[in-house]
Short mmCIF file of C-alpha atoms in Angstrom, two decimals:
data_model
loop_
_atom_site.label_atom_id
_atom_site.label_comp_id
_atom_site.label_asym_id
_atom_site.label_seq_id
_atom_site.Cartn_x
_atom_site.Cartn_y
_atom_site.Cartn_z
CA MET B 1 162.02 25.59 167.43
CA ILE B 2 160.96 26.50 163.92
CA ASP B 3 159.23 23.62 162.12
CA HIS B 4 159.47 25.01 158.60
CA ILE B 5 159.91 28.22 156.66
CA GLY B 6 158.80 29.29 153.20
CA LEU B 7 160.08 31.87 150.75
CA ARG B 8 158.29 33.37 147.78
CA VAL B 9 160.58 33.43 144.75
CA THR B 10 160.42 35.11 141.36
CA ASP B 11 161.41 32.05 139.31
CA LEU B 12 160.53 28.78 141.04
CA GLU B 13 162.48 26.53 138.67
CA LYS B 14 165.64 28.66 138.88
CA SER B 15 165.43 28.87 142.67
CA ARG B 16 164.67 25.15 142.99
CA ASP B 17 167.79 24.32 141.00
CA PHE B 18 169.91 26.83 142.95
CA TYR B 19 168.85 25.49 146.34
CA ALA B 20 169.12 21.86 145.26
CA SER B 21 172.82 22.47 144.58
CA ALA B 22 173.58 24.97 147.35
CA LEU B 23 171.96 22.95 150.14
CA ALA B 24 173.26 19.52 149.09
CA PRO B 25 176.46 19.87 151.17
CA LEU B 26 174.24 20.52 154.21
CA GLY B 27 172.38 17.27 153.68
CA TYR B 28 169.23 18.91 152.31
CA ALA B 29 167.51 17.41 149.29
CA LEU B 30 164.43 18.17 147.24
CA MET B 31 161.73 16.10 148.94
CA MET B 32 158.47 17.34 147.53
CA GLU B 33 156.92 19.36 144.72
CA HIS B 34 153.33 20.28 145.47
CA GLU B 35 151.00 22.47 143.40
CA ILE B 36 149.73 24.34 146.47
CA SER B 37 152.68 24.30 148.89
CA GLY B 38 155.47 24.66 146.34
CA VAL B 39 158.87 22.99 146.48
CA GLY B 40 160.05 21.45 149.76
CA PHE B 41 163.62 20.71 150.78
CA GLY B 42 164.64 18.88 153.90
CA ARG B 43 166.67 16.21 155.56
CA ASP B 44 165.90 13.30 157.83
CA GLY B 45 162.68 12.63 155.92
CA LYS B 46 160.96 15.98 156.56
CA PRO B 47 160.72 19.01 154.29
CA SER B 48 161.42 22.12 156.35
CA PHE B 49 162.44 24.70 153.74
CA TRP B 50 159.85 25.64 151.12
CA LEU B 51 159.85 27.75 147.96
CA LYS B 52 156.75 29.04 146.24
CA ALA B 53 156.39 31.22 143.14
CA GLY B 54 155.24 34.73 143.87
CA VAL B 55 156.36 38.23 144.70
CA PRO B 56 159.37 37.93 147.04
CA SER B 57 158.90 39.55 150.43
CA GLY B 58 162.63 39.99 150.92
CA PRO B 59 165.38 40.30 150.83
CA ILE B 60 165.76 38.27 154.00
CA HIS B 61 168.65 36.65 155.84
CA LEU B 62 168.39 32.92 156.46
CA ALA B 63 171.11 30.85 158.14
CA PHE B 64 171.52 27.08 157.99
CA GLY B 65 173.51 25.45 160.80
CA CYS B 66 176.39 23.09 160.07
CA GLU B 67 178.42 20.71 162.21
CA ARG B 68 181.79 21.41 160.55
CA ASN B 69 183.60 24.38 159.01
CA SER B 70 184.31 22.27 155.93
CA VAL B 71 180.56 22.02 155.27
CA VAL B 72 180.31 25.83 155.36
CA GLU B 73 183.04 25.91 152.71
CA GLU B 74 181.32 23.26 150.60
CA PHE B 75 178.02 25.19 150.79
CA HIS B 76 179.68 28.41 149.63
CA LYS B 77 181.40 26.72 146.70
CA ALA B 78 178.25 24.87 145.61
CA ALA B 79 176.10 28.00 145.91
CA ILE B 80 178.51 30.06 143.78
CA ILE B 81 178.70 27.33 141.13
CA ALA B 82 174.87 27.23 141.14
CA GLY B 83 174.72 30.93 140.28
CA GLY B 84 174.70 32.59 143.70
CA THR B 85 176.56 35.82 144.37
CA ASP B 86 179.30 35.88 147.00
CA ASN B 87 178.25 37.98 149.98
CA GLY B 88 180.99 36.86 152.38
CA SER B 89 183.47 34.07 151.80
CA PRO B 90 183.90 31.30 154.38
CA GLY B 91 185.75 32.34 157.48
CA PRO B 92 185.65 33.21 161.15
CA ARG B 93 183.25 35.92 162.26
CA THR B 94 184.64 36.57 165.73
CA GLU B 95 182.61 39.76 165.97
CA TYR B 96 179.64 37.43 166.60
CA HIS B 97 181.46 35.02 168.95
CA PRO B 98 184.88 33.33 169.11
CA THR B 99 183.96 30.12 167.23
CA TYR B 100 181.49 31.52 164.67
CA TYR B 101 182.45 30.35 161.17
CA GLY B 102 180.17 31.36 158.32
CA ALA B 103 179.73 32.06 154.63
CA PHE B 104 177.12 34.18 152.86
CA VAL B 105 175.65 33.96 149.36
CA LEU B 106 172.89 35.93 147.69
CA ASP B 107 170.27 33.68 146.07
CA PRO B 108 168.57 34.50 142.73
CA ASP B 109 166.16 36.91 144.50
CA GLY B 110 168.85 38.65 146.55
CA ASN B 111 168.19 36.84 149.83
CA ASN B 112 171.27 36.54 152.05
CA ILE B 113 171.68 32.80 152.62
CA GLU B 114 174.25 31.72 155.18
CA ALA B 115 175.82 28.49 156.33
CA VAL B 116 177.25 28.71 159.85
CA CYS B 117 179.16 26.47 162.24
CA HIS B 118 179.29 27.47 165.89
CA PHE B 119 181.89 24.93 166.98
CA GLU B 120 185.63 25.38 167.08
CA GLN B 121 187.37 23.15 164.54
#
């Protein structure tokens, strides 16, 4: 199990604001701003997703798991409103498996951020 992950971003403030909006439907919130570690988002009292200013090492693909298809849809909408670029609207991705439901958005640095539900709904 991965405990936490960090991304280097070009504009920390812009990315912080983007992720604060995009990840809210998933239950993630800004939990910490630290001069060394950067900006930490998480849920259940623990920051697990970090941003730090620097030269991006991406683009990368990062997927956040969801319990319901409706949350995937809410993520996509929030991420687009926050300035993300559509990279795959919400829908089934049966090429992965029969109940895969995902949506993809490019963040301000071009990373492919996904919300995915693996349960039939």
